[in-house]
mmCIF file of C-alpha atoms and ligand atoms in Angstrom:
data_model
loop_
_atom_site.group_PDB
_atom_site.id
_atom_site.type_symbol
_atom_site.label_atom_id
_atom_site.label_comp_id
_atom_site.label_asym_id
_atom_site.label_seq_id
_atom_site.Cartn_x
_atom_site.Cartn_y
_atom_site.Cartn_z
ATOM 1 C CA UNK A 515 34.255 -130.354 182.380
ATOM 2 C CA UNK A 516 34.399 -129.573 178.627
ATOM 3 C CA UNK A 517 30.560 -131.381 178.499
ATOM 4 C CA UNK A 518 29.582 -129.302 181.158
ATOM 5 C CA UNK A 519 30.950 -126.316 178.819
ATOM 6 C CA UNK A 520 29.376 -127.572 176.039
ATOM 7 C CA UNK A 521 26.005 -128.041 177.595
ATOM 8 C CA UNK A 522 26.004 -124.614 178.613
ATOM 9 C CA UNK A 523 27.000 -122.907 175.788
ATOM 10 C CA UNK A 524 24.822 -124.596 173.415
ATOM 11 C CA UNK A 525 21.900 -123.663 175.899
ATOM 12 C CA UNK A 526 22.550 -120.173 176.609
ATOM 13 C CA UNK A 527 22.994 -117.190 174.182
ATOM 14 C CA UNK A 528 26.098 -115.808 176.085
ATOM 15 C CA UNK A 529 28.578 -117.675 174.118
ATOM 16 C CA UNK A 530 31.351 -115.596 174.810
ATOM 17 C CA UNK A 531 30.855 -115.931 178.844
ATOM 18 C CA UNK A 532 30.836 -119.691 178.740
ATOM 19 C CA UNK A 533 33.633 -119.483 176.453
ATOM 20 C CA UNK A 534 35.399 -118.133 179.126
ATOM 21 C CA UNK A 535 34.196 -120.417 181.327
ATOM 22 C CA UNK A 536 35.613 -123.320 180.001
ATOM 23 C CA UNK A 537 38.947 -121.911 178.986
ATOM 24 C CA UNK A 538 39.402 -120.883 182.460
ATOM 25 C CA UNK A 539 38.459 -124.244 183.078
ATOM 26 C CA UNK A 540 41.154 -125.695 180.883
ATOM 27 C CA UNK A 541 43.786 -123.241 182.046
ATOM 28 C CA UNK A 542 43.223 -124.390 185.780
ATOM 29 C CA UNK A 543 43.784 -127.728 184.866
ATOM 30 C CA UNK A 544 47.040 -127.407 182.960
ATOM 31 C CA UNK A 545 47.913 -124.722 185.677
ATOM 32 C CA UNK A 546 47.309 -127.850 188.364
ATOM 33 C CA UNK A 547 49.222 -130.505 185.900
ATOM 34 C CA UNK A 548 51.963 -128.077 185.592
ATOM 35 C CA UNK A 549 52.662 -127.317 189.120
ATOM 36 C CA UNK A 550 52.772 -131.412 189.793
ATOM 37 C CA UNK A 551 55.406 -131.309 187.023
ATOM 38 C CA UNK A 552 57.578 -128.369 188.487
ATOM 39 C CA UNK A 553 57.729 -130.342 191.666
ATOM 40 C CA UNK A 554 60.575 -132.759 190.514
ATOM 41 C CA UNK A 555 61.961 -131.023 187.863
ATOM 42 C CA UNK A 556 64.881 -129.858 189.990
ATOM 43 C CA UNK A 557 65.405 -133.336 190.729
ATOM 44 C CA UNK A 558 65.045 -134.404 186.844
ATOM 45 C CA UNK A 559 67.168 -131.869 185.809
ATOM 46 C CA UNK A 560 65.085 -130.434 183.811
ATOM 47 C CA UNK A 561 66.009 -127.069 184.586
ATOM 48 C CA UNK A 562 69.476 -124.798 183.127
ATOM 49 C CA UNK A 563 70.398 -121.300 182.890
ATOM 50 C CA UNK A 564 71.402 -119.314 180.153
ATOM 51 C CA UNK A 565 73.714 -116.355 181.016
ATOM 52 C CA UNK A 566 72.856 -112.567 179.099
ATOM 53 C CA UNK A 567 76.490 -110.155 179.033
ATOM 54 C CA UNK A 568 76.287 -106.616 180.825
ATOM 55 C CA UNK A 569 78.700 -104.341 179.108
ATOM 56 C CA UNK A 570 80.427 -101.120 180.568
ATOM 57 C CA UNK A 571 79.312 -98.336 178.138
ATOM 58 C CA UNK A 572 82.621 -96.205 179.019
ATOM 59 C CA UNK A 573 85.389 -99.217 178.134
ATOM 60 C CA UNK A 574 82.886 -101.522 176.215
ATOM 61 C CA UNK A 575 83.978 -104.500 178.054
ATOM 62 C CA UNK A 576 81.970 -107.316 179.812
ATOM 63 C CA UNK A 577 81.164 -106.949 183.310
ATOM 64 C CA UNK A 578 78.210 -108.535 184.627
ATOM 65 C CA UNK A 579 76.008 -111.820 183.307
ATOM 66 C CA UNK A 580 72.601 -112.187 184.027
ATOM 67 C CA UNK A 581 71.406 -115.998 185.388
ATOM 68 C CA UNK A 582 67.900 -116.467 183.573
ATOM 69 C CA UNK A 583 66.324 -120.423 183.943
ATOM 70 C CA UNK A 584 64.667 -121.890 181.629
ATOM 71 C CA UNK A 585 62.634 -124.980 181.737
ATOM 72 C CA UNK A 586 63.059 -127.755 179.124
ATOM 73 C CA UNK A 587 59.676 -129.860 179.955
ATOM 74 C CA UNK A 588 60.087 -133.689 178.810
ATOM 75 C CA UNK A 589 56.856 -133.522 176.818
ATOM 76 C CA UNK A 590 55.690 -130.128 176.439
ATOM 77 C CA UNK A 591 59.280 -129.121 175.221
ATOM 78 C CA UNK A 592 60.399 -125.293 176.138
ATOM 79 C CA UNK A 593 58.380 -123.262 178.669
ATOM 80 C CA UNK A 594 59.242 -119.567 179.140
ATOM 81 C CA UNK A 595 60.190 -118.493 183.083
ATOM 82 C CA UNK A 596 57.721 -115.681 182.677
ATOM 83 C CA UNK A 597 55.143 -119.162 181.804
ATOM 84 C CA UNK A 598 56.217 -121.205 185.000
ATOM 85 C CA UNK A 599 58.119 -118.339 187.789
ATOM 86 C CA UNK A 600 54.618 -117.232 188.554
ATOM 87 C CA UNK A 601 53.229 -121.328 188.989
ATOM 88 C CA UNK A 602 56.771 -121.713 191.045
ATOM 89 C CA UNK A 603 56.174 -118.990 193.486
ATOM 90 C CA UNK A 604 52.294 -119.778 194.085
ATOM 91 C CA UNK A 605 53.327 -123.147 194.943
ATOM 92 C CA UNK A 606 56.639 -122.312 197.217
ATOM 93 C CA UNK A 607 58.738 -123.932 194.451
ATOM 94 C CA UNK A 608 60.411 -121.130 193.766
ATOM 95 C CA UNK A 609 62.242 -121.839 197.076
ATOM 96 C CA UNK A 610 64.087 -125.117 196.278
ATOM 97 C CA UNK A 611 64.426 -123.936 192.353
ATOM 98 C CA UNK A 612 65.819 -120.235 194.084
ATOM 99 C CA UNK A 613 68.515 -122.139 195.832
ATOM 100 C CA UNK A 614 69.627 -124.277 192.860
ATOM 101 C CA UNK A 615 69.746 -121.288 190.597
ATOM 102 C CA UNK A 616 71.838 -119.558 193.134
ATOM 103 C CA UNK A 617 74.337 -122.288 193.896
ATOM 104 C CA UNK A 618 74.567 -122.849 189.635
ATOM 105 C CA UNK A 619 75.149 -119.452 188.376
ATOM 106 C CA UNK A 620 77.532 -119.209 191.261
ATOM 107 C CA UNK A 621 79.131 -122.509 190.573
ATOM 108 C CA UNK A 622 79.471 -121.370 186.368
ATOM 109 C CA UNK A 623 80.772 -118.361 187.869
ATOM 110 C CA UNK A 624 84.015 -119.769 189.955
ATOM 111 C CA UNK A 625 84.664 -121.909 186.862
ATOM 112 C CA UNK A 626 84.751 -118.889 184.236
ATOM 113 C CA UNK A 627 87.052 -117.226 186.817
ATOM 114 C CA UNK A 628 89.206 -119.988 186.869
ATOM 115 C CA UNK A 629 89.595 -120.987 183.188
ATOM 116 C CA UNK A 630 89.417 -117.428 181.962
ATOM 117 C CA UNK A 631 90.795 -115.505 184.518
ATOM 118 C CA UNK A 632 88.464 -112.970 183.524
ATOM 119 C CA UNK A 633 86.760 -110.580 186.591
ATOM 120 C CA UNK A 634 82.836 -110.923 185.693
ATOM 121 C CA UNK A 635 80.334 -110.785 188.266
ATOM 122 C CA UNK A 636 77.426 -112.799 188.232
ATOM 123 C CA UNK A 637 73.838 -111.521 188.737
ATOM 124 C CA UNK A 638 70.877 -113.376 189.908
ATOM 125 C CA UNK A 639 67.040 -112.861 189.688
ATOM 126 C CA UNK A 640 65.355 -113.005 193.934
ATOM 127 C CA UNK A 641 61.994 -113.910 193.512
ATOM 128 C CA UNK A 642 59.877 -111.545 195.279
ATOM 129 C CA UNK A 643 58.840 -114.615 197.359
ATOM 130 C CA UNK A 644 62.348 -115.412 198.330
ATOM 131 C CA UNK A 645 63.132 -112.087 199.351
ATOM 132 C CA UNK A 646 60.064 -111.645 201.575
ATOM 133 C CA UNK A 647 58.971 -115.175 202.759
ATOM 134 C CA UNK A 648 62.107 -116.967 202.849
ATOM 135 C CA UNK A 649 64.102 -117.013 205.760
ATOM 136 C CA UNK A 650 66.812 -119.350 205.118
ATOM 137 C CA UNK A 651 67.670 -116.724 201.837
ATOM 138 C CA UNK A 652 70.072 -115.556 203.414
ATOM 139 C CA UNK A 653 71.738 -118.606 204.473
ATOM 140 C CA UNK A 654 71.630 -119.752 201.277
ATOM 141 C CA UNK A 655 73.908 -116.731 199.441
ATOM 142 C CA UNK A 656 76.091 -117.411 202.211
ATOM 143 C CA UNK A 657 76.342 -121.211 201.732
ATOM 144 C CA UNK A 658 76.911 -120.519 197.910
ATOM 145 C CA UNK A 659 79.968 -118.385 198.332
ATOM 146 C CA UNK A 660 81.495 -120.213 200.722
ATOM 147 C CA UNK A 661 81.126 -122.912 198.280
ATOM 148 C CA UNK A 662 82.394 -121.569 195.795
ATOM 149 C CA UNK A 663 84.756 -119.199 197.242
ATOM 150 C CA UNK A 664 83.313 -116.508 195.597
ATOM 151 C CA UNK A 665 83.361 -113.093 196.774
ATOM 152 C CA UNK A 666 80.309 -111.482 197.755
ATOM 153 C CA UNK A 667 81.336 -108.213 195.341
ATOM 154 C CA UNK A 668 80.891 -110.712 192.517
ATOM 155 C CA UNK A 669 77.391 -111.247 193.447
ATOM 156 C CA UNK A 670 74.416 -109.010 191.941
ATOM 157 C CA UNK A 671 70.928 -109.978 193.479
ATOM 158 C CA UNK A 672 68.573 -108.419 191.522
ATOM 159 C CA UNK A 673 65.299 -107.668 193.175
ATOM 160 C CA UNK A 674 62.190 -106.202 191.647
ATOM 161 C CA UNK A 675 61.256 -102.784 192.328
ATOM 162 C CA UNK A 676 57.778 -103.529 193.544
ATOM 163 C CA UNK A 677 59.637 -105.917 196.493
ATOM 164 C CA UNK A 678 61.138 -103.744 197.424
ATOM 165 C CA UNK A 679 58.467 -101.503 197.745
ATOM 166 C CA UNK A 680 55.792 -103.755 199.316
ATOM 167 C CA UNK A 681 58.099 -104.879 202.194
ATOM 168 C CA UNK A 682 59.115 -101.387 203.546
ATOM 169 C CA UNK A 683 61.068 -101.999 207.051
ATOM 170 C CA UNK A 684 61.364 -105.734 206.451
ATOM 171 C CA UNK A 685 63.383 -105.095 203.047
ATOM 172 C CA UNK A 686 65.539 -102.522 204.411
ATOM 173 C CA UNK A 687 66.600 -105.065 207.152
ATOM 174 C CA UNK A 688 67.034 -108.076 204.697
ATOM 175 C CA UNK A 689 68.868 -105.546 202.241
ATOM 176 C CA UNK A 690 71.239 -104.469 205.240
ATOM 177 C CA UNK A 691 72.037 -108.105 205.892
ATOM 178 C CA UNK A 692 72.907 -108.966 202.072
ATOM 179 C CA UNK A 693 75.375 -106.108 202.452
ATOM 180 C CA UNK A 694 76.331 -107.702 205.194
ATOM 181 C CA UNK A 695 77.899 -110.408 202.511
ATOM 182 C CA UNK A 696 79.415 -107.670 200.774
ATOM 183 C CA UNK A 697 76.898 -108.492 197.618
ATOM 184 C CA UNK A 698 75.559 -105.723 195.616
ATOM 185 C CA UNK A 699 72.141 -105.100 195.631
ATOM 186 C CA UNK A 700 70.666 -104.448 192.484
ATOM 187 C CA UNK A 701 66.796 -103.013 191.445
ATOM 188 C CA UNK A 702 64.949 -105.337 188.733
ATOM 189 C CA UNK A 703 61.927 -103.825 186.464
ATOM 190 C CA UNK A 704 62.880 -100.261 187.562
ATOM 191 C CA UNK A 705 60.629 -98.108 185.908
ATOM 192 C CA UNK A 706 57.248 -100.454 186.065
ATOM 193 C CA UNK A 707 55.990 -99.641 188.965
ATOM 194 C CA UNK A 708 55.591 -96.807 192.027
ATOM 195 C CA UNK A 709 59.314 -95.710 191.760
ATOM 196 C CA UNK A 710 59.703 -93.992 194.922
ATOM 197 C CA UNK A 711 63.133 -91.058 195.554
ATOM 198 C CA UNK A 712 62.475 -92.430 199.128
ATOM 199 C CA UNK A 713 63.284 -95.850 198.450
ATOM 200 C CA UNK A 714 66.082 -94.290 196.910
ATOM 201 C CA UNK A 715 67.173 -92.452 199.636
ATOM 202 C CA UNK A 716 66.754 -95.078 202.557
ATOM 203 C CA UNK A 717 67.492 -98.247 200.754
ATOM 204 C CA UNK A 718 71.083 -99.800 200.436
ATOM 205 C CA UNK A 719 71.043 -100.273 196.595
ATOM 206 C CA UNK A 720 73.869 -100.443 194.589
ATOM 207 C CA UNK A 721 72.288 -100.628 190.902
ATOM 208 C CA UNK A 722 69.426 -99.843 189.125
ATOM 209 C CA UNK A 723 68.059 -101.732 186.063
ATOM 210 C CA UNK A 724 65.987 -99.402 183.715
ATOM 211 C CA UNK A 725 63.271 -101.783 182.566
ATOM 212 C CA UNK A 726 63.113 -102.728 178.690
ATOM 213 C CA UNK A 727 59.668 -101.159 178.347
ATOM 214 C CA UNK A 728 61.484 -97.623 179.171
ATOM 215 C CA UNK A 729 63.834 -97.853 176.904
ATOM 216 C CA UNK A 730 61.998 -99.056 174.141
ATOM 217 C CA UNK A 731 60.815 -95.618 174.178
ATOM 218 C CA UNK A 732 63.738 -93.068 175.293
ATOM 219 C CA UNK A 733 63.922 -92.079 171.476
ATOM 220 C CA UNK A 734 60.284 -91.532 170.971
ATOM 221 C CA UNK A 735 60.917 -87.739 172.090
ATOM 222 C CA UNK A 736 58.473 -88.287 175.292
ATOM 223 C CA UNK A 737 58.877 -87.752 178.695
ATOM 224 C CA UNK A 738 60.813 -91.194 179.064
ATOM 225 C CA UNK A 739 63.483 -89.279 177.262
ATOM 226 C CA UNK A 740 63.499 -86.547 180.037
ATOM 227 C CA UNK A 741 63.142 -88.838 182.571
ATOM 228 C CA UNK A 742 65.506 -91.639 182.270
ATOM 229 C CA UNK A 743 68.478 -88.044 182.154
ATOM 230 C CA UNK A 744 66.883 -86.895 185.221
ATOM 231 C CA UNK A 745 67.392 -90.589 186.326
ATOM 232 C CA UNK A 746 71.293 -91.079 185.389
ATOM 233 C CA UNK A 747 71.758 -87.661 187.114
ATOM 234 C CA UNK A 748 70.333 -88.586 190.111
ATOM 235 C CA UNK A 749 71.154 -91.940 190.279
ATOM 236 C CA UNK A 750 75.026 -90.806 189.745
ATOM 237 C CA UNK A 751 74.363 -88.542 192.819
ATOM 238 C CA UNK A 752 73.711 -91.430 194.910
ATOM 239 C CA UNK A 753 76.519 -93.429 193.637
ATOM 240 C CA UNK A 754 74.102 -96.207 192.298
ATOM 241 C CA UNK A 755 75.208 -98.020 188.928
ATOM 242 C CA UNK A 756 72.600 -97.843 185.874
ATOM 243 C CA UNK A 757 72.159 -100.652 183.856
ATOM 244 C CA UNK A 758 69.623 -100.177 180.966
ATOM 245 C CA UNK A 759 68.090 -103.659 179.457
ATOM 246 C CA UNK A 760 66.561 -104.541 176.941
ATOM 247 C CA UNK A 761 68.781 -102.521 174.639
ATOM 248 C CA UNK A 762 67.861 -103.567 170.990
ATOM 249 C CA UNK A 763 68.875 -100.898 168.445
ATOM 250 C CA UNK A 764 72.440 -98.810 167.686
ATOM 251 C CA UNK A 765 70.715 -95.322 168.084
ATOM 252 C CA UNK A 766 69.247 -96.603 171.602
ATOM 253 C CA UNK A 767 73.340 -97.485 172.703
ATOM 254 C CA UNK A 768 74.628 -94.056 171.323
ATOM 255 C CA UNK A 769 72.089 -92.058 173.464
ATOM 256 C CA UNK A 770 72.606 -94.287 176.440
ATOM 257 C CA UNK A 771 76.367 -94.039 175.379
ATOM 258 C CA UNK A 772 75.906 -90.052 175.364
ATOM 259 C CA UNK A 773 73.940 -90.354 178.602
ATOM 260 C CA UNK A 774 76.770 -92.055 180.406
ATOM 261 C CA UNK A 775 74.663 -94.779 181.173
ATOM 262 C CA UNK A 776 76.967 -97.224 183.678
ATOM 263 C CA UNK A 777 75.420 -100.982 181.273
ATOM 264 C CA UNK A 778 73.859 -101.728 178.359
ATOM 265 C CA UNK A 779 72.412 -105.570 178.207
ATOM 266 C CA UNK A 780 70.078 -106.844 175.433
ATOM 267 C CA UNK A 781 70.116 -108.506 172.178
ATOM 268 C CA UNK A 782 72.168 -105.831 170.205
ATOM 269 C CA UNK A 783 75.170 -106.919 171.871
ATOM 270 C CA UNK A 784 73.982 -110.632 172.952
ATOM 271 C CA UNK A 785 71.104 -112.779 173.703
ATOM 272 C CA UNK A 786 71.283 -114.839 176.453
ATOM 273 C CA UNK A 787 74.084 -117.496 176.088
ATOM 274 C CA UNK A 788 74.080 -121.612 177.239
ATOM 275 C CA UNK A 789 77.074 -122.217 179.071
ATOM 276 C CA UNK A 790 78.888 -123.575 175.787
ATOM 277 C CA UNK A 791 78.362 -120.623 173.821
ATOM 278 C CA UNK A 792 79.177 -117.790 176.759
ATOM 279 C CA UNK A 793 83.173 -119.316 176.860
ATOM 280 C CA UNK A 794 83.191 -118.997 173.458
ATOM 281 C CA UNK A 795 81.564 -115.732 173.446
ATOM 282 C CA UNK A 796 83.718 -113.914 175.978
ATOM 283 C CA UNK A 797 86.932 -115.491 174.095
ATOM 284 C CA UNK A 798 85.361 -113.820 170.963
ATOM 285 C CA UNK A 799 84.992 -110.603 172.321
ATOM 286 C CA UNK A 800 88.415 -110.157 174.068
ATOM 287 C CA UNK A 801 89.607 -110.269 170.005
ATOM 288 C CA UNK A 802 87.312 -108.010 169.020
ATOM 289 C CA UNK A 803 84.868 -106.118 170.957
ATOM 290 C CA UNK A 804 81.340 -106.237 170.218
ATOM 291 C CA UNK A 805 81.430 -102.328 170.275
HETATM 292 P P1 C2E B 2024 64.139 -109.867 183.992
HETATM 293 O O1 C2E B 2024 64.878 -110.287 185.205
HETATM 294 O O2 C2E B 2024 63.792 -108.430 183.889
HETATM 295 O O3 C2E B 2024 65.042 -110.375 182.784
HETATM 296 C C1 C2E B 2024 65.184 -109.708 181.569
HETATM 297 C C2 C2E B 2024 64.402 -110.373 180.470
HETATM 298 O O4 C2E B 2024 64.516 -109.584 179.281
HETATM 299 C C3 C2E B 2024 64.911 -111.772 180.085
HETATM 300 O O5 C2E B 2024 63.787 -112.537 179.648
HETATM 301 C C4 C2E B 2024 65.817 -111.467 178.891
HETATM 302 O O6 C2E B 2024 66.026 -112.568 178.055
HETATM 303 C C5 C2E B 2024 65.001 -110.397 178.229
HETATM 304 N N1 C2E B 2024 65.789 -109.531 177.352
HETATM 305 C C6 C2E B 2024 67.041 -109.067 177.536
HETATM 306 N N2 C2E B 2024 67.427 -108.276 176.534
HETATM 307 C C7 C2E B 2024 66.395 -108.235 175.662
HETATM 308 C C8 C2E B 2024 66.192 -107.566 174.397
HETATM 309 O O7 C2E B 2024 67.042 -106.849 173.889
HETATM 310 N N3 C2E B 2024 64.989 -107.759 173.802
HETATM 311 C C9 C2E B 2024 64.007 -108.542 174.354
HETATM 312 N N4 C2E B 2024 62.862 -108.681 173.707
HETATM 313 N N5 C2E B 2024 64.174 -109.176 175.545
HETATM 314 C C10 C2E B 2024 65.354 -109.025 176.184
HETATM 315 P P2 C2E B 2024 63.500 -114.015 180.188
HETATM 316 O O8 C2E B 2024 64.770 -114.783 180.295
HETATM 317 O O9 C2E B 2024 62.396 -114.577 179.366
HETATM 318 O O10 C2E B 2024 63.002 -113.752 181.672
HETATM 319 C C11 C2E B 2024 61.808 -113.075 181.928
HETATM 320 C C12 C2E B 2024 61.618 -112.814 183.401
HETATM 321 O O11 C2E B 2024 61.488 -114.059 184.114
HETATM 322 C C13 C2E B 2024 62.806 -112.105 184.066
HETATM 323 O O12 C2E B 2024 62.767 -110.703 183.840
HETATM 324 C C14 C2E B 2024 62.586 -112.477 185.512
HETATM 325 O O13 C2E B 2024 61.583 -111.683 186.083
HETATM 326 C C15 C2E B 2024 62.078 -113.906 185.379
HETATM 327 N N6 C2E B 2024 63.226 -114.818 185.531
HETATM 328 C C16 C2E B 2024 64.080 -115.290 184.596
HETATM 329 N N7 C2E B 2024 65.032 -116.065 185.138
HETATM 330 C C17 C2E B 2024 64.778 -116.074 186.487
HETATM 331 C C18 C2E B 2024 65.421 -116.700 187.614
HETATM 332 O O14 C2E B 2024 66.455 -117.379 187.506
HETATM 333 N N8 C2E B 2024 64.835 -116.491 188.849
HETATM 334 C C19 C2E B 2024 63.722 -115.712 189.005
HETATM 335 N N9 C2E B 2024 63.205 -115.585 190.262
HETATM 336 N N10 C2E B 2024 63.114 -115.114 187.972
HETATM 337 C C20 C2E B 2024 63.633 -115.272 186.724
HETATM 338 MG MG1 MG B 2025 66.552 -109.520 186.112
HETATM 339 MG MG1 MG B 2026 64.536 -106.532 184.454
HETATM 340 MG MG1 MG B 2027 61.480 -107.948 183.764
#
């Protein structure tokens, strides 16, 4: 294939289109090699999840973790989940790595409130492929509570917005039966894409995750500052917990402070934690608060 590229683009003038060419050419190809890889990495262990704190802006303490995976490759060393989610879910992957990200996060989870006593809740990324293609989901959250003898209310399944959106009936009936499990239903990205009041309205949600690209810019004296008040009003109308993420500067927790914003998660307060490093963490902050 790179000959073939080669050939061309010594032959034509249009460097720049064979260019492309062959670099899509190269990208299919790792694309292919790395879906053969994600196949048994579940198996290999290969997979592990770090865990990110939620913090109540009102009493400063810890409340929620976020689950994110990442994927230490045996040769090509660390590979980002926004790098290998997408390659997972065009390949059905995402299915059998879903379930095992579940059942761990839920698994960490019944061990912190064991050895710490402390009441977290846990809260897991749905890929939009799980929530709209696969039926045994369901099952599955069920399975890993009885398990672990978890309570659903410990549970946060956070779904993108635009799942939500593109499923319509479908997700309002799949949302009613995770309420059924008593979990709480949480909105992912909101913010990125067609935020309907409607879906608001109709759709059993229980939280709403401001996206990090909003508020990197509720200072900037825009309309995101206008709109994420008008969204904390209305979203404390509806009874739906606000969590804003991506939360990077002291200024951007005093307005969301000010704001009465429910959660604050990002890198001011932590990064996401290994397993190790959360214990120690939460111990930490119990002595002295992180704010
Ligand atoms: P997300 O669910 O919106 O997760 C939030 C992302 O923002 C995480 O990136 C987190 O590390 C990052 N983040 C949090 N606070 C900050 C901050 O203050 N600054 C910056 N720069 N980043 C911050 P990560 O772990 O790379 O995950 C990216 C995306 O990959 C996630 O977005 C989610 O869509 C997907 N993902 C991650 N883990 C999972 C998983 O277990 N299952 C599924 N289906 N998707 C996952
Ligand atoms: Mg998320
Ligand atoms: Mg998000
Ligand atoms: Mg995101």
């Amino acid at each position: 294939c790179a000959d073939i590229a080669m050939y061309h683009s010594k032959n034509s003038g249009r460097n720049t289109f064979n260019f492309y060419n062959e670099t899509m050419e190269v990208v299919a190809l790792e694309m292919h090699q790395l879906i053969a890889d994600l196949q048994n990495a579940v198996e290999n262990e290969e997979f592990y999840l770090q865990y990110q704190p939620q913090f109540s802006t009102l009493t400063g303490e810890l409340v929620s973790l976020e689950a994110l995976v990442r994927w230490q490759h045996p040769t090509k060393g660390f590979i980002p989940p926004n790098d290998f989610i997408p390659l997972a879910e065009s390949s059905g992957i995402i299915v059998k790595l879903g379930r095992w990200i579940l059942m761990e996060a839920c698994r960490m989870l019944a061990r912190l409130h064991k050895e710490m006593g402390a009441e977290i809740r846990i809260a897991v990324n749905v890929s939009p492929v799980q929530f709209a293609a696969d039926h045994g989901f369901l099952e599955a959250v069920r399975d890993a509570l009885q398990e672990t003898g978890l309570d659903g209310a410990c549970l946060d399944l956070e779904i993108t917005e635009s799942a939500i959106m593109q499923s319509g009936q479908v997700a309002l009936e799949t949302l009613q039966s995770m309420k059924a499990l008593n979990v709480n239903v949480s909105m992912d990205d909101f913010g990125t894409g067609y935020s309907s009041l409607a879906a608001l309205r109709d759709m059993p949600i229980d939280q709403l995750k401001i996206d990090k690209a909003f508020i990197d810019h509720i200072l900037g004296g825009g309309r995101e500052h206008s709109i994420i008040k008008a969204m904390l009003a209305l979203a404390k109308e509806l009874d739906i917990e606000v969590v804003a993420e991506g939360v990077e500067t002291n200024a951007q927790l005093k307005f969301l402070k000010l704001l009465r914003c429910d959660l604050v998660q990002g890198y001011l307060m932590s990064k996401p934690l290994s397993e190790d490093n959360l214990f120690e963490f939460i111990r930490q902050h119990a002595e002295s608060p992180v704010f």
